[in-house]
Short mmCIF file of C-alpha atoms in Angstrom, two decimals:
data_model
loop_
_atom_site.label_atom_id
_atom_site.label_comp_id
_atom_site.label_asym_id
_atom_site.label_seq_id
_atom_site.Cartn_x
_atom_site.Cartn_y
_atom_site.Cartn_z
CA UNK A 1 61.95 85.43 92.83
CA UNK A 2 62.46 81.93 94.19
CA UNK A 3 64.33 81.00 97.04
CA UNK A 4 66.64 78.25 98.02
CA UNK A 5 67.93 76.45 100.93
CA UNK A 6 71.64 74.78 101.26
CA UNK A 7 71.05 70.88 101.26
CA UNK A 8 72.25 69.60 104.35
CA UNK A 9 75.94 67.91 103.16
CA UNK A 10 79.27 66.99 105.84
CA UNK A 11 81.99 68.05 104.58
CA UNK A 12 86.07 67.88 106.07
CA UNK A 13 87.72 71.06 106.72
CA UNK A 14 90.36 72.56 109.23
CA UNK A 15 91.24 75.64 110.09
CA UNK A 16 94.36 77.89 109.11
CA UNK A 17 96.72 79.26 110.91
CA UNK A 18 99.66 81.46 110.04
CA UNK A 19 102.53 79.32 110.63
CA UNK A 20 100.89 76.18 109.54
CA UNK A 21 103.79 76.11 106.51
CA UNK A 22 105.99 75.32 108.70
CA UNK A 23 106.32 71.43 108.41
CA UNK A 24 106.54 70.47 111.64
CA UNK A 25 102.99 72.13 111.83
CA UNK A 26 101.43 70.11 108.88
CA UNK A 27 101.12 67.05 111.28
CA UNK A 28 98.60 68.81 112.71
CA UNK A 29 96.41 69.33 109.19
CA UNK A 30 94.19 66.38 108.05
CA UNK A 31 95.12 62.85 106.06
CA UNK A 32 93.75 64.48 103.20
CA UNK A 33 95.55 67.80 103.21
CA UNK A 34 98.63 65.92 104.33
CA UNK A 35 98.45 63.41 101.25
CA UNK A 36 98.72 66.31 98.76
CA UNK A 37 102.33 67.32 99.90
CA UNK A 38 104.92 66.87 97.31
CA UNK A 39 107.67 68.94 97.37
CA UNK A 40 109.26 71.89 98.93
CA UNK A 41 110.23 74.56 96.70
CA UNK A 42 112.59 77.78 97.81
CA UNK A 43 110.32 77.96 101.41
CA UNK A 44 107.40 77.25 99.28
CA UNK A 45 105.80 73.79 99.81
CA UNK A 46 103.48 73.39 97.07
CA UNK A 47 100.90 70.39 97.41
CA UNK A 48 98.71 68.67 94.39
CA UNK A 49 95.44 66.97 95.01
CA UNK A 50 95.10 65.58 91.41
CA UNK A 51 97.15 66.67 87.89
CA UNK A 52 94.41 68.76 86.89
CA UNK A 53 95.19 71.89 88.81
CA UNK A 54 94.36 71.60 92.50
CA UNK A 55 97.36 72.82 94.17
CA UNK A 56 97.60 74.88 97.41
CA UNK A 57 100.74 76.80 97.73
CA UNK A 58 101.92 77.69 101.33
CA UNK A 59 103.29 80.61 101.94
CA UNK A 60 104.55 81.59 105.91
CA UNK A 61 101.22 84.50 105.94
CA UNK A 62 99.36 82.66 103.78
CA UNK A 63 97.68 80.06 101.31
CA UNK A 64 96.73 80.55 97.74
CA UNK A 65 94.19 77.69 96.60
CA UNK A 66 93.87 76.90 93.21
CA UNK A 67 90.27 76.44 92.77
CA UNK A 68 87.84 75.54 89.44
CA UNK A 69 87.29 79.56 90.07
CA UNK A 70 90.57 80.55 90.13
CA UNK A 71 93.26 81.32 93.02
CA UNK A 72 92.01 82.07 96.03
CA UNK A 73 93.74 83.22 99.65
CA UNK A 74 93.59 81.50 103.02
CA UNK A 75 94.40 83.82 105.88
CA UNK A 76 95.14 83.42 109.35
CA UNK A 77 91.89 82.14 110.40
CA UNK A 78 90.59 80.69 107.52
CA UNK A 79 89.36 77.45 107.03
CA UNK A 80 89.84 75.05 104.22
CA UNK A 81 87.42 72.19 103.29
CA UNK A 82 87.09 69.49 101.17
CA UNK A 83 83.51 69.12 99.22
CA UNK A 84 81.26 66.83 98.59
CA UNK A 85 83.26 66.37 94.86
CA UNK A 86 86.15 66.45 97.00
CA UNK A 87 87.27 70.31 95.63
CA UNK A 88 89.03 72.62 98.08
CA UNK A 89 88.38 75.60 98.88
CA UNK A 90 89.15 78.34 101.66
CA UNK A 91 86.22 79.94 103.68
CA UNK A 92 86.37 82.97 105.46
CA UNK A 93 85.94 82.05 109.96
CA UNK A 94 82.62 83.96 110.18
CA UNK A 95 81.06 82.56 107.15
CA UNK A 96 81.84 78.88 108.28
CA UNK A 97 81.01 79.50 111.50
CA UNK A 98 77.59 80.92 110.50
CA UNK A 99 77.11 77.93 107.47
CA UNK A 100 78.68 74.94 109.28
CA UNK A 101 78.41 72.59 113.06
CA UNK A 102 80.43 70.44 113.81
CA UNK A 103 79.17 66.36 113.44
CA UNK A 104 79.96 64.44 116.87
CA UNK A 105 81.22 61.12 115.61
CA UNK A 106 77.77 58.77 115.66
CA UNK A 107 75.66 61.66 113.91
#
């Protein structure tokens, strides 16, 4: 069986917290993530990175990301990041931690 290695890509992402709904808190998330807020719906702020189905619904516990895959949760903890194609997705804390490093600005 072959075997491959990840191709060394940067990517954006920042981490979850439960609470983060709360729209005072949102200052705190990224331009990007911030530029997909639309609209607040019954508690429910519900944000749209393009027409074609990349929403992120946020929930007081939790996010549900709409991905190519399907939905997916973000719990306290999580991260979420923005691709190389510019999708969004959540990734579990030990996974990123074990997959990612943080680039110093210069790198």
């Amino acid at each position: 069986m072959a075997r491959y290695r990840k191709l060394p890509v940067e990517i954006e992402a920042f981490q979850y917290h439960t609470g983060d709904a709360d729209e005072a808190v949102f200052a705190n998330w990224p331009d990007w993530a911030k530029a997909m807020l639309k609209h607040n719906v019954g508690g429910m702020v519900v944000a749209r990175s393009n027409p074609k189905q990349r929403v992120i619904e946020a929930f007081p516990e939790h996010l549900v990301v709409h991905t190519l895959e399907g939905p997916m949760f973000a719990w306290d903890g999580d991260w979420i990041i923005k691709g190389v194609a510019g999708e969004i997705y959540p990734i579990k804390e030990k996974i990123f931690a074990e997959t990612y490093e943080k680039v110093e600005a210069g790198d």
